[in-house]
mmCIF file with all atom_site columns, C-alpha atoms in Angstrom:
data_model
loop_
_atom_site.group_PDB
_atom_site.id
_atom_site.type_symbol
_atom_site.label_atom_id
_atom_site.label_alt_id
_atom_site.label_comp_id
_atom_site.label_asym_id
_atom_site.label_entity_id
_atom_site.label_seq_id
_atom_site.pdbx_PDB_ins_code
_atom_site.Cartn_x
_atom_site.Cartn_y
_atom_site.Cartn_z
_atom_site.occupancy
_atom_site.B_iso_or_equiv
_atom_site.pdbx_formal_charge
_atom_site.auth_seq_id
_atom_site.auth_comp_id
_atom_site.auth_asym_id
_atom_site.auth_atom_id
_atom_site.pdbx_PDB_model_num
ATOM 1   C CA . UNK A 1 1   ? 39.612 70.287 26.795 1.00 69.00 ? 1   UNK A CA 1
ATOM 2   C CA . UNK A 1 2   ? 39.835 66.612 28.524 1.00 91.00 ? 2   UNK A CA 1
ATOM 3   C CA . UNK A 1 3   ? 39.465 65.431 24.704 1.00 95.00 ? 3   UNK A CA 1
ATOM 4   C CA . UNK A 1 4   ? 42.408 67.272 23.868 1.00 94.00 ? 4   UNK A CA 1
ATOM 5   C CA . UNK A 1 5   ? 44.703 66.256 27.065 1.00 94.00 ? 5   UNK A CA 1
ATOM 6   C CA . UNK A 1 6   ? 43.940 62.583 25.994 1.00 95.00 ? 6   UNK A CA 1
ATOM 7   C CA . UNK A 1 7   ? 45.326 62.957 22.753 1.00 96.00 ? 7   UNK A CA 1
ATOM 8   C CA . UNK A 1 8   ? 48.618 65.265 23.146 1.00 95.00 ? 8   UNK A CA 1
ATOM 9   C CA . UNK A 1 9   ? 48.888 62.789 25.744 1.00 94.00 ? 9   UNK A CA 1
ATOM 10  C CA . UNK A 1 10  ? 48.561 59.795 23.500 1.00 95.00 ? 10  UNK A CA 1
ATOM 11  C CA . UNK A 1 11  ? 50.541 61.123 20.883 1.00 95.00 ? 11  UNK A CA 1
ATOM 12  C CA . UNK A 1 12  ? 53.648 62.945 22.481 1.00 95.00 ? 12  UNK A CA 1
ATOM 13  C CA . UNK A 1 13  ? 53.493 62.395 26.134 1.00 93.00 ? 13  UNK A CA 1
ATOM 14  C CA . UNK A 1 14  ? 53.278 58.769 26.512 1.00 93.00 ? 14  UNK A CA 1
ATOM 15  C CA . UNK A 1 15  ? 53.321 57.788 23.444 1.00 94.00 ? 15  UNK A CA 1
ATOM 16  C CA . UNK A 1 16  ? 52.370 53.606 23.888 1.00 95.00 ? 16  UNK A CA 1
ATOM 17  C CA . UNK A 1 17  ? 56.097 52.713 21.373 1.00 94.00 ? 17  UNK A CA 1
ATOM 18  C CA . UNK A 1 18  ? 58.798 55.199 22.509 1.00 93.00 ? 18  UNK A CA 1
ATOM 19  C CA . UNK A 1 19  ? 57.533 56.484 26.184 1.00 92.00 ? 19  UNK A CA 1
ATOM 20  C CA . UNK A 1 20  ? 55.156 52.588 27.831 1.00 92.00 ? 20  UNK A CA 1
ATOM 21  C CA . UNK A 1 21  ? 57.314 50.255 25.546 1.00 90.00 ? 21  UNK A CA 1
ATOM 22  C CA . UNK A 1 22  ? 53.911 48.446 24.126 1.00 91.00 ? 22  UNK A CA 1
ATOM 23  C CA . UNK A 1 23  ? 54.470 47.177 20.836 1.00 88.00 ? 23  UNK A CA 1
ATOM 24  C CA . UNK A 1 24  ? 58.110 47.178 20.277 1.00 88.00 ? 24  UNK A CA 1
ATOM 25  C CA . UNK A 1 25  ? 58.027 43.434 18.301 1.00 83.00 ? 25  UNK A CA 1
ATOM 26  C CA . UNK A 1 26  ? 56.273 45.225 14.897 1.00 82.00 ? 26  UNK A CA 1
ATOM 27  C CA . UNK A 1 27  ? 57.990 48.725 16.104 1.00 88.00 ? 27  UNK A CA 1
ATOM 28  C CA . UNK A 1 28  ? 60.990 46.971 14.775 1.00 87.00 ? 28  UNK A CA 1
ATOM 29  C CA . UNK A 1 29  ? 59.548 43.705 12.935 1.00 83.00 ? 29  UNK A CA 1
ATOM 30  C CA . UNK A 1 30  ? 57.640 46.016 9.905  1.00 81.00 ? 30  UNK A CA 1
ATOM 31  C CA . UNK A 1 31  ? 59.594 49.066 10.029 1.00 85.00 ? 31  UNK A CA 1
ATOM 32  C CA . UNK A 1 32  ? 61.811 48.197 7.084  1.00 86.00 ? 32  UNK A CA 1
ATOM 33  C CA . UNK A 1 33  ? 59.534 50.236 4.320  1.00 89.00 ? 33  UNK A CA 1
ATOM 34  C CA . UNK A 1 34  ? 57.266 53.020 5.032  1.00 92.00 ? 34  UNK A CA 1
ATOM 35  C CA . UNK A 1 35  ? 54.371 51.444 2.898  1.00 86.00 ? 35  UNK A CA 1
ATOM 36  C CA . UNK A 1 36  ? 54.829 48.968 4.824  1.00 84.00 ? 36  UNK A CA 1
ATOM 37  C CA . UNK A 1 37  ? 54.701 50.692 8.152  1.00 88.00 ? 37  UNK A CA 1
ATOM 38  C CA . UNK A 1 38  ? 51.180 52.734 6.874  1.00 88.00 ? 38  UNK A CA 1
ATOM 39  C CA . UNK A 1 39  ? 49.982 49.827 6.281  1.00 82.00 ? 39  UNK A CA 1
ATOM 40  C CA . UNK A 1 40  ? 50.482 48.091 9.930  1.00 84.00 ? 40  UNK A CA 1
ATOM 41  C CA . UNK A 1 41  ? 49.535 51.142 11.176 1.00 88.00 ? 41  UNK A CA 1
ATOM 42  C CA . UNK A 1 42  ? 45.912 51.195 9.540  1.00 83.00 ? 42  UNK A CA 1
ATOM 43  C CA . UNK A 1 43  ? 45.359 47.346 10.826 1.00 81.00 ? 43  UNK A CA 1
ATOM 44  C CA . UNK A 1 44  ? 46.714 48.263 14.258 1.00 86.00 ? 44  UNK A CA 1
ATOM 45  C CA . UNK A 1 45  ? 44.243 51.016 14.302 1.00 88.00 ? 45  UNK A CA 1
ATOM 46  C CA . UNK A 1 46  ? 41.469 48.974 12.748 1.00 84.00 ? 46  UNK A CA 1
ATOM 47  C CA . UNK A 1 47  ? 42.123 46.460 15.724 1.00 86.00 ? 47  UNK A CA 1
ATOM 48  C CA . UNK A 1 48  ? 42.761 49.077 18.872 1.00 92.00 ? 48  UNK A CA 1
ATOM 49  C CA . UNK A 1 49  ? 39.722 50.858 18.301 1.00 94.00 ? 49  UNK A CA 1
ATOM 50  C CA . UNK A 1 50  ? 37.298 47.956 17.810 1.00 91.00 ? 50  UNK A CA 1
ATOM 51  C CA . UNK A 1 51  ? 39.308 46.259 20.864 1.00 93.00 ? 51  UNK A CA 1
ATOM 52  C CA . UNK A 1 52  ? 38.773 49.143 22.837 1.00 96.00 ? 52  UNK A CA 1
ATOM 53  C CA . UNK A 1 53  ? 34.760 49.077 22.491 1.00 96.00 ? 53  UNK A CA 1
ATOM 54  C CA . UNK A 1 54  ? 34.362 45.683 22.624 1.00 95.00 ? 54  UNK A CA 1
ATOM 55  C CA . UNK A 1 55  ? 36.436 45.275 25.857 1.00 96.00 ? 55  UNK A CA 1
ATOM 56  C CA . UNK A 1 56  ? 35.182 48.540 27.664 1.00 97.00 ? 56  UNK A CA 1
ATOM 57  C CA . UNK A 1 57  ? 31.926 47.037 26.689 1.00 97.00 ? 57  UNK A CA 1
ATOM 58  C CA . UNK A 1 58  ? 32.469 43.666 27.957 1.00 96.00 ? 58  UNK A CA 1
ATOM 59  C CA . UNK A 1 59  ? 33.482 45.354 31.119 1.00 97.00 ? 59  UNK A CA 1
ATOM 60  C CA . UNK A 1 60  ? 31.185 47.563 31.737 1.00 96.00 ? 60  UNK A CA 1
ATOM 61  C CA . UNK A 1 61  ? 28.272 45.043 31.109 1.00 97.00 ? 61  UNK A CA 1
ATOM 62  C CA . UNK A 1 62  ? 29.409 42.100 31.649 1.00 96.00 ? 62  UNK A CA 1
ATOM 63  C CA . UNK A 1 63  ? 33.083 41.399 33.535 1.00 96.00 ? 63  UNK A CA 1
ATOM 64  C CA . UNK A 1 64  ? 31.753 44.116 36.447 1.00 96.00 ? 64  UNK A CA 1
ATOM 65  C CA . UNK A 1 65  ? 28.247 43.540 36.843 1.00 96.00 ? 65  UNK A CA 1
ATOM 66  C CA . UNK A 1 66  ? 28.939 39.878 37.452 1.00 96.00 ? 66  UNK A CA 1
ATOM 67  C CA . UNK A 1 67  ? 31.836 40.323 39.260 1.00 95.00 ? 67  UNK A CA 1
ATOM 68  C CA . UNK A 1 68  ? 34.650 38.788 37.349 1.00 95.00 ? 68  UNK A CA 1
ATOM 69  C CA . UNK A 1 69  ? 36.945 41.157 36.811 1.00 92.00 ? 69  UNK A CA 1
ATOM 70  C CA . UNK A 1 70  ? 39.965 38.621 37.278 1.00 93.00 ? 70  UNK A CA 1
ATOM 71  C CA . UNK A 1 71  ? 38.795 37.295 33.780 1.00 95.00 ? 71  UNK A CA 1
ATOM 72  C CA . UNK A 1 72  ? 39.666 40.475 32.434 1.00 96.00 ? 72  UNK A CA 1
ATOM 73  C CA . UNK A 1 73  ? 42.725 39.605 31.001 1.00 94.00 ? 73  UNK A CA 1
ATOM 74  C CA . UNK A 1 74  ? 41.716 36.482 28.756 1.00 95.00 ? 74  UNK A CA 1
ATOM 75  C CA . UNK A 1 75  ? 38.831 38.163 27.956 1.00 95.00 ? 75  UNK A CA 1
ATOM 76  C CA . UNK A 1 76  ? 40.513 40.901 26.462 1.00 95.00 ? 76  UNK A CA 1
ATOM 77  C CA . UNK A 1 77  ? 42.963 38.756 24.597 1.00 92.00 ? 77  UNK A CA 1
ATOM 78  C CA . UNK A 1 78  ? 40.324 36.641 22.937 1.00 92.00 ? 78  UNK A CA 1
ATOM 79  C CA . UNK A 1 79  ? 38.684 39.806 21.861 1.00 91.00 ? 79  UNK A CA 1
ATOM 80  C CA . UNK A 1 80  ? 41.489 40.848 20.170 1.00 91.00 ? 80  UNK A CA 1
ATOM 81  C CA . UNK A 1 81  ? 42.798 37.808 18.615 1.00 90.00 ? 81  UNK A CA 1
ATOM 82  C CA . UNK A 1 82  ? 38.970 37.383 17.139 1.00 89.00 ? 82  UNK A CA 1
ATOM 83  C CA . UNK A 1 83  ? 39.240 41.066 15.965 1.00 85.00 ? 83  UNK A CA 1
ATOM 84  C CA . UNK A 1 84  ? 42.826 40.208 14.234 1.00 86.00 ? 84  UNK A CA 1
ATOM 85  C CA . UNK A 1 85  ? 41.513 36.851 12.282 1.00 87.00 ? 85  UNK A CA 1
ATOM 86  C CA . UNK A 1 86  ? 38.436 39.432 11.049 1.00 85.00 ? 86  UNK A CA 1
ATOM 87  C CA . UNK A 1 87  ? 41.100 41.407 9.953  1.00 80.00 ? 87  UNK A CA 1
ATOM 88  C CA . UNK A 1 88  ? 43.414 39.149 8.285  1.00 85.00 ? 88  UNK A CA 1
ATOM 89  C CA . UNK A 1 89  ? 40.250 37.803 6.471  1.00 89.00 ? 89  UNK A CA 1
ATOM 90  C CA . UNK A 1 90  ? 39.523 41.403 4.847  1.00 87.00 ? 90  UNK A CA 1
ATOM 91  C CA . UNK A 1 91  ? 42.817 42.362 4.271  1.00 82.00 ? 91  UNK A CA 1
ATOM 92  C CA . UNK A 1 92  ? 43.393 39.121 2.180  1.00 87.00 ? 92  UNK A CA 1
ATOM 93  C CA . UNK A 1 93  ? 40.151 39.745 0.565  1.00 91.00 ? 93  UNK A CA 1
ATOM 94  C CA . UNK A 1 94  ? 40.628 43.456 -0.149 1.00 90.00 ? 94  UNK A CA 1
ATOM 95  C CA . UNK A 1 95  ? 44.330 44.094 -0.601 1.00 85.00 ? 95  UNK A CA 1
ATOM 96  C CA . UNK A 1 96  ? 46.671 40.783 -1.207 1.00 88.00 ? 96  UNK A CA 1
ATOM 97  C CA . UNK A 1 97  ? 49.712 42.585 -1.631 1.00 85.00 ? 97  UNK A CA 1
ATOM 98  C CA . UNK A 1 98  ? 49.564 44.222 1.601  1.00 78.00 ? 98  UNK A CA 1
ATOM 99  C CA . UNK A 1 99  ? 48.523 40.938 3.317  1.00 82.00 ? 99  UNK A CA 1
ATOM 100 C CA . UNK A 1 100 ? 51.279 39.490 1.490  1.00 81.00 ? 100 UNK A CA 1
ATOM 101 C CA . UNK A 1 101 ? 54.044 42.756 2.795  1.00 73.00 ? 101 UNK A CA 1
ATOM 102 C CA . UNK A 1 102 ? 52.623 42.274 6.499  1.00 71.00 ? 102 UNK A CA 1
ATOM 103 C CA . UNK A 1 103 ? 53.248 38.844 6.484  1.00 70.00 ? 103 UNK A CA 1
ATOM 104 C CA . UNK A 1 104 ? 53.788 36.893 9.358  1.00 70.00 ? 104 UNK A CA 1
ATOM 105 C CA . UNK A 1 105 ? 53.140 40.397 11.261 1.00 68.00 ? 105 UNK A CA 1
ATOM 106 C CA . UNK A 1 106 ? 49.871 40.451 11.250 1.00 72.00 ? 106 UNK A CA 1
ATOM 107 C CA . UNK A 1 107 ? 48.885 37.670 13.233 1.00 76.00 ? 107 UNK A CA 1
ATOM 108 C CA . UNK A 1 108 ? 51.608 39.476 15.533 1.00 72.00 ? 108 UNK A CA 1
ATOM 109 C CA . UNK A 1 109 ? 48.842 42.172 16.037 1.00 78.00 ? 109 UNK A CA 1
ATOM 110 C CA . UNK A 1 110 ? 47.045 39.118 18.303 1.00 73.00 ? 110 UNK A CA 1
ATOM 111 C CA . UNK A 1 111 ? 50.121 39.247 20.598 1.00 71.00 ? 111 UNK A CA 1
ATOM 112 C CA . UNK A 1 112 ? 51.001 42.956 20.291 1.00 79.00 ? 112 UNK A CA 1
ATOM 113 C CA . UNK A 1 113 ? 50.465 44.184 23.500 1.00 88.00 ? 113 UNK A CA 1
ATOM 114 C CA . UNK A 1 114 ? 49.841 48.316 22.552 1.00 92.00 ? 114 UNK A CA 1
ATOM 115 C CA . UNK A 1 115 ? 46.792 46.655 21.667 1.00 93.00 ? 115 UNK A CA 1
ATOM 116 C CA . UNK A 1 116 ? 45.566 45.115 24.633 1.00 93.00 ? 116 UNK A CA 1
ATOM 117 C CA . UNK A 1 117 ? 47.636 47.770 26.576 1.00 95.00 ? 117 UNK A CA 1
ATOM 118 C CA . UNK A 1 118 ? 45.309 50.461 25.330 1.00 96.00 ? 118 UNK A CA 1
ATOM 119 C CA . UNK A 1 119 ? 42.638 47.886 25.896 1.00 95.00 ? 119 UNK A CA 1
ATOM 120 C CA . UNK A 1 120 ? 43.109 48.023 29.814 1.00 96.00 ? 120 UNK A CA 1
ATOM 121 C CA . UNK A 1 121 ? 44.260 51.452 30.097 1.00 96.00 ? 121 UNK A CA 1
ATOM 122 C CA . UNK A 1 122 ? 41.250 52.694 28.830 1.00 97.00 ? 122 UNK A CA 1
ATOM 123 C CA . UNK A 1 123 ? 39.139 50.820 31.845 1.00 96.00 ? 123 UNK A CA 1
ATOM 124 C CA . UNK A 1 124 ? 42.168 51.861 34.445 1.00 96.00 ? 124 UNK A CA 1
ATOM 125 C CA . UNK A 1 125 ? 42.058 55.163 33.470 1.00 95.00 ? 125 UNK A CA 1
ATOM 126 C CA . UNK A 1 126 ? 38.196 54.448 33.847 1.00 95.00 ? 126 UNK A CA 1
ATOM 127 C CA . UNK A 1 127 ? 37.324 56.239 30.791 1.00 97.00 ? 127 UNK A CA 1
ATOM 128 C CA . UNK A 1 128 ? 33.906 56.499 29.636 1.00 96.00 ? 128 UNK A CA 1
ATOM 129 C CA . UNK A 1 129 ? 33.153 54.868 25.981 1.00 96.00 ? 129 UNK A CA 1
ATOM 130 C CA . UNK A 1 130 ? 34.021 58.080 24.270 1.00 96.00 ? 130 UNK A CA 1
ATOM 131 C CA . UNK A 1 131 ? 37.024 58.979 26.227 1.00 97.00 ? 131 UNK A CA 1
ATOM 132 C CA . UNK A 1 132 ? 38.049 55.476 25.107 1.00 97.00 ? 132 UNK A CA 1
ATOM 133 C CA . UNK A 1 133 ? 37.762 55.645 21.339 1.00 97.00 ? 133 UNK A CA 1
ATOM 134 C CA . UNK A 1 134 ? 39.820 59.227 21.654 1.00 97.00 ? 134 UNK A CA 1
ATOM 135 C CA . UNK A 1 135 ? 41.735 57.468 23.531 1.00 98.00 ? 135 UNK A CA 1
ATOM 136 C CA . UNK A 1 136 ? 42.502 54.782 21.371 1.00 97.00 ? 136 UNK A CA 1
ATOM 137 C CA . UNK A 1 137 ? 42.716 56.762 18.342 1.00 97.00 ? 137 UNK A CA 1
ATOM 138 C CA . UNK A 1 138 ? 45.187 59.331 19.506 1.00 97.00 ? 138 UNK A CA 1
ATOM 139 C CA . UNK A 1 139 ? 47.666 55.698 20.680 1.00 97.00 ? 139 UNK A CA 1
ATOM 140 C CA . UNK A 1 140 ? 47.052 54.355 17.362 1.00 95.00 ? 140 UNK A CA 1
ATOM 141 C CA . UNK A 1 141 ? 48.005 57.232 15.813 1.00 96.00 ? 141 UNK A CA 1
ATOM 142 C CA . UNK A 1 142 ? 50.995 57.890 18.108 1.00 96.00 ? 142 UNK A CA 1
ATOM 143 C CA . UNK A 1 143 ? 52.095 54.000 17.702 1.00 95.00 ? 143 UNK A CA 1
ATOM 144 C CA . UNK A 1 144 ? 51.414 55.376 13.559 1.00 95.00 ? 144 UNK A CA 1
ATOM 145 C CA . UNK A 1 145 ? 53.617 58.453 13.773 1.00 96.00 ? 145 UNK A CA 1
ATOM 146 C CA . UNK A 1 146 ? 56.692 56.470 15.711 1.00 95.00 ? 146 UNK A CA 1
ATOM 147 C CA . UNK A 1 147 ? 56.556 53.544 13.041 1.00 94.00 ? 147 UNK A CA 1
ATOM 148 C CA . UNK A 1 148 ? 56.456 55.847 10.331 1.00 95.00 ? 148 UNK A CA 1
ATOM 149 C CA . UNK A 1 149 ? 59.244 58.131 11.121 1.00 95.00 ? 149 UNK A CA 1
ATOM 150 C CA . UNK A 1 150 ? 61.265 54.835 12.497 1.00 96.00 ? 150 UNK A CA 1
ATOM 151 C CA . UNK A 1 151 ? 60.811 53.341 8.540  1.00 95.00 ? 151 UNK A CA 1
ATOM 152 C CA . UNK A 1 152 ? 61.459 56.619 7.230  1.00 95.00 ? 152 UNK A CA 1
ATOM 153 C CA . UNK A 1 153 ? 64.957 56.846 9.045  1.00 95.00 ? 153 UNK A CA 1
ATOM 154 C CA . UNK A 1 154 ? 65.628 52.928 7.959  1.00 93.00 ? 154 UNK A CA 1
ATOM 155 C CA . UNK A 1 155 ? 65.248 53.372 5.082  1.00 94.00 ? 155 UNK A CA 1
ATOM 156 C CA . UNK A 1 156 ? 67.550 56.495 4.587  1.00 93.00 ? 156 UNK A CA 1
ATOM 157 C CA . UNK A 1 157 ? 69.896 54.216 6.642  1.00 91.00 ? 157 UNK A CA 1
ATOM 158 C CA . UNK A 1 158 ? 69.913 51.887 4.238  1.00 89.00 ? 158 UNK A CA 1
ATOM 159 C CA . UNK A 1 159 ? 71.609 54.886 1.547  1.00 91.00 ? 159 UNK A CA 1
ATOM 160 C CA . UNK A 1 160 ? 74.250 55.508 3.568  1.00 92.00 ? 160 UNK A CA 1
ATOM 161 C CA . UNK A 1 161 ? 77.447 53.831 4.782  1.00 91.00 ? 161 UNK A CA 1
ATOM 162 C CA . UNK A 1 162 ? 77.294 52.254 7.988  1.00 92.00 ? 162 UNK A CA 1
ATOM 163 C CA . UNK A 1 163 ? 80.165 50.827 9.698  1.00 93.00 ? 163 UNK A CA 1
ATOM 164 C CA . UNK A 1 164 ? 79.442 46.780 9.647  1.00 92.00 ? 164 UNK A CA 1
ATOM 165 C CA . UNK A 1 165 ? 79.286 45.781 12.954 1.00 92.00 ? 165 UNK A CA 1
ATOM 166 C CA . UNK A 1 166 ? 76.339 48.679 13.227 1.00 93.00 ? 166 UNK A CA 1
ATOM 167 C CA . UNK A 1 167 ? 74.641 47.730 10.500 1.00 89.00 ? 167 UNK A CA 1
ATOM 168 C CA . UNK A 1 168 ? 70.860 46.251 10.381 1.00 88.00 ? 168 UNK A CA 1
ATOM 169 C CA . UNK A 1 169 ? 69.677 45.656 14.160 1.00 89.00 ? 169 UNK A CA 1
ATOM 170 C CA . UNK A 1 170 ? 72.409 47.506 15.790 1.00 93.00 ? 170 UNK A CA 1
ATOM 171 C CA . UNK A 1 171 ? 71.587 50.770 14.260 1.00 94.00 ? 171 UNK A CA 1
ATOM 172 C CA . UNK A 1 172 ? 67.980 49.874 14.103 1.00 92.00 ? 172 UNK A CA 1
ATOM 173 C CA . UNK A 1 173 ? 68.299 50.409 18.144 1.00 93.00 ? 173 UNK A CA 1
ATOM 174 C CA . UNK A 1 174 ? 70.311 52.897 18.158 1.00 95.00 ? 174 UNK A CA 1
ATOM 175 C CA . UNK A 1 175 ? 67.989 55.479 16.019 1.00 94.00 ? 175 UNK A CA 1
ATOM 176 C CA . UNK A 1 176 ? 65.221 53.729 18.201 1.00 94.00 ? 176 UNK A CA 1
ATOM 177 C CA . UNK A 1 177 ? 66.806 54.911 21.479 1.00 94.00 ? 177 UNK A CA 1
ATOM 178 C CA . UNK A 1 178 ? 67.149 58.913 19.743 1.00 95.00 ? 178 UNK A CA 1
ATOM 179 C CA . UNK A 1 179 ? 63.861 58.271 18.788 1.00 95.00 ? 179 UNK A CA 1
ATOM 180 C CA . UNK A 1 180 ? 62.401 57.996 22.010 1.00 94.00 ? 180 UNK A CA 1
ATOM 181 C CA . UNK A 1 181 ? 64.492 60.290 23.622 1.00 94.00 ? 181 UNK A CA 1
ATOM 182 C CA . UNK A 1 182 ? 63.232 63.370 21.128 1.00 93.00 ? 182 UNK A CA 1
ATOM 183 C CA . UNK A 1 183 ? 59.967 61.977 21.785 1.00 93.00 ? 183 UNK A CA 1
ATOM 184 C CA . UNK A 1 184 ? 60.809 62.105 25.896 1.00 92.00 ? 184 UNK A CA 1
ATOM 185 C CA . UNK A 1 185 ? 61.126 66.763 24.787 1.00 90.00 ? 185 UNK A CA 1
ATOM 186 C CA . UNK A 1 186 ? 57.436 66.697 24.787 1.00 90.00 ? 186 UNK A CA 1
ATOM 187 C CA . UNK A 1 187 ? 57.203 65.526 28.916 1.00 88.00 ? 187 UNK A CA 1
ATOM 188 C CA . UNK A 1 188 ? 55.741 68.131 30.732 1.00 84.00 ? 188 UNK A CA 1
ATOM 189 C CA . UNK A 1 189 ? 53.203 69.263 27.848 1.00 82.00 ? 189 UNK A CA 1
ATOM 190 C CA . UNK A 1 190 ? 50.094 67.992 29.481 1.00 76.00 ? 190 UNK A CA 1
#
C-alpha cells in the first residue's frame, strides 16, 4: 500500500512540474512537439532513476557514514551531470535525430532541478532504496504526463487563432497555470 501512496503521490498529488515547481526550464523549453516531449521524458527518466540510486547510495555508504552530509549537494550534482554526459553519449550514438530535436535541452537535464529534487527528496523522505526507485519512477512519469499533455495543448494552440499579444509564451503560461490548477483537483487523494 506505501508503494502505491508514493506513486498517486508522485503522479497527481505533488506532481514535481505543476504542484513543487522542479523542472519548469524544459516544462516549457521542449514542450513545442509531443515527440519531442516523449522523448525528454525517456532521458529525464533514464537520468532520475540512475540519479536516485547512485545518490541514495552515495549517502547511505558514503556521505553518512563519514559524516559529510554538507557535501551532499555537490555530490549529487556531479552525479547527475556525469549521468547526463553518459546519456548524451548514447543518445547521439543510438538515435541522432532525437539528439538533434533535444538540442541544447539536454545538457539542460544537468541543471534541471526535478532531477536532483527527486534526488534529495528521496533521502529527506528517508526512503529506503526501493521506496526510492518507486519513487523516482512515479516523478518521472508525473514530470512525463505534465510535458506531454502541455505539448499536446501547444500544439493544438498552434491551429487556432490566438489574439497576438497572447500568442507563443503568453499563452504558453497561461495553459501552464490551468494546467496546474486541474492538476491541484487531485489534493487530498493520498
Amino acid at each position: 500500500m506505501n508503494y502505491v501512496i508514493i506513486i498517486i503521490g508522485a503522479i497527481f498529488v505533488n506532481n514535481i512540474v505543476l504542484s513543487k515547481f522542479l523542472g519548469v526550464c524544459p516544462f516549457m523549453g521542449v514542450s513545442n512537439k509531443v515527440s519531442t516531449s516523449v522523448g525528454m521524458t525517456g532521458a529525464v527518466t533514464f537520468v532520475m532513476v540512475l540519479a536516485t540510486i547512485v545518490t541514495w547510495l552515495l549517502q547511505r555508504y558514503v556521505l553518512d557514514p563519514f559524516d559529510i552530509g554538507f557535501m551532499q549537494t555537490v555530490t549529487f550534482i556531479l552525479v547527475i551531470a556525469a549521468l547526463v554526459q553518459m546519456v548524451e553519449i548514447i543518445l547521439k550514438k543510438i538515435s541522432p535525430p532525437l539528439y538533434q530535436a533535444l538540442g541544447v535541452f539536454l545538457p539542460l537535464i544537468t541543471t534541471n532541478c526535478a532531477v536532483l529534487g527527486v534526488a534529495l527528496l528521496t533521502v529527506q523522505n528517508e526512503f529506503n532504496l526501493i521506496e526510492g526507485v518507486v519513487f523516482s519512477i512515479a516523478n518521472a512519469i508525473g514530470f512525463g504526463l505534465a510535458l506531454i499533455i502541455f505539448a499536446g495543448i501547444r500544439e493544438q494552440l498552434d491551429l487556432v487563432v490566438v489574439p497576438k499579444g497572447m500568442r507563443g509564451i503568453p499563452i504558453a503560461l497561461v495553459v501552464a497555470g490551468l494546467l496546474a490548477m486541474a492538476f491541484m483537483g487531485f489534493t487530498g487523494i493520498v
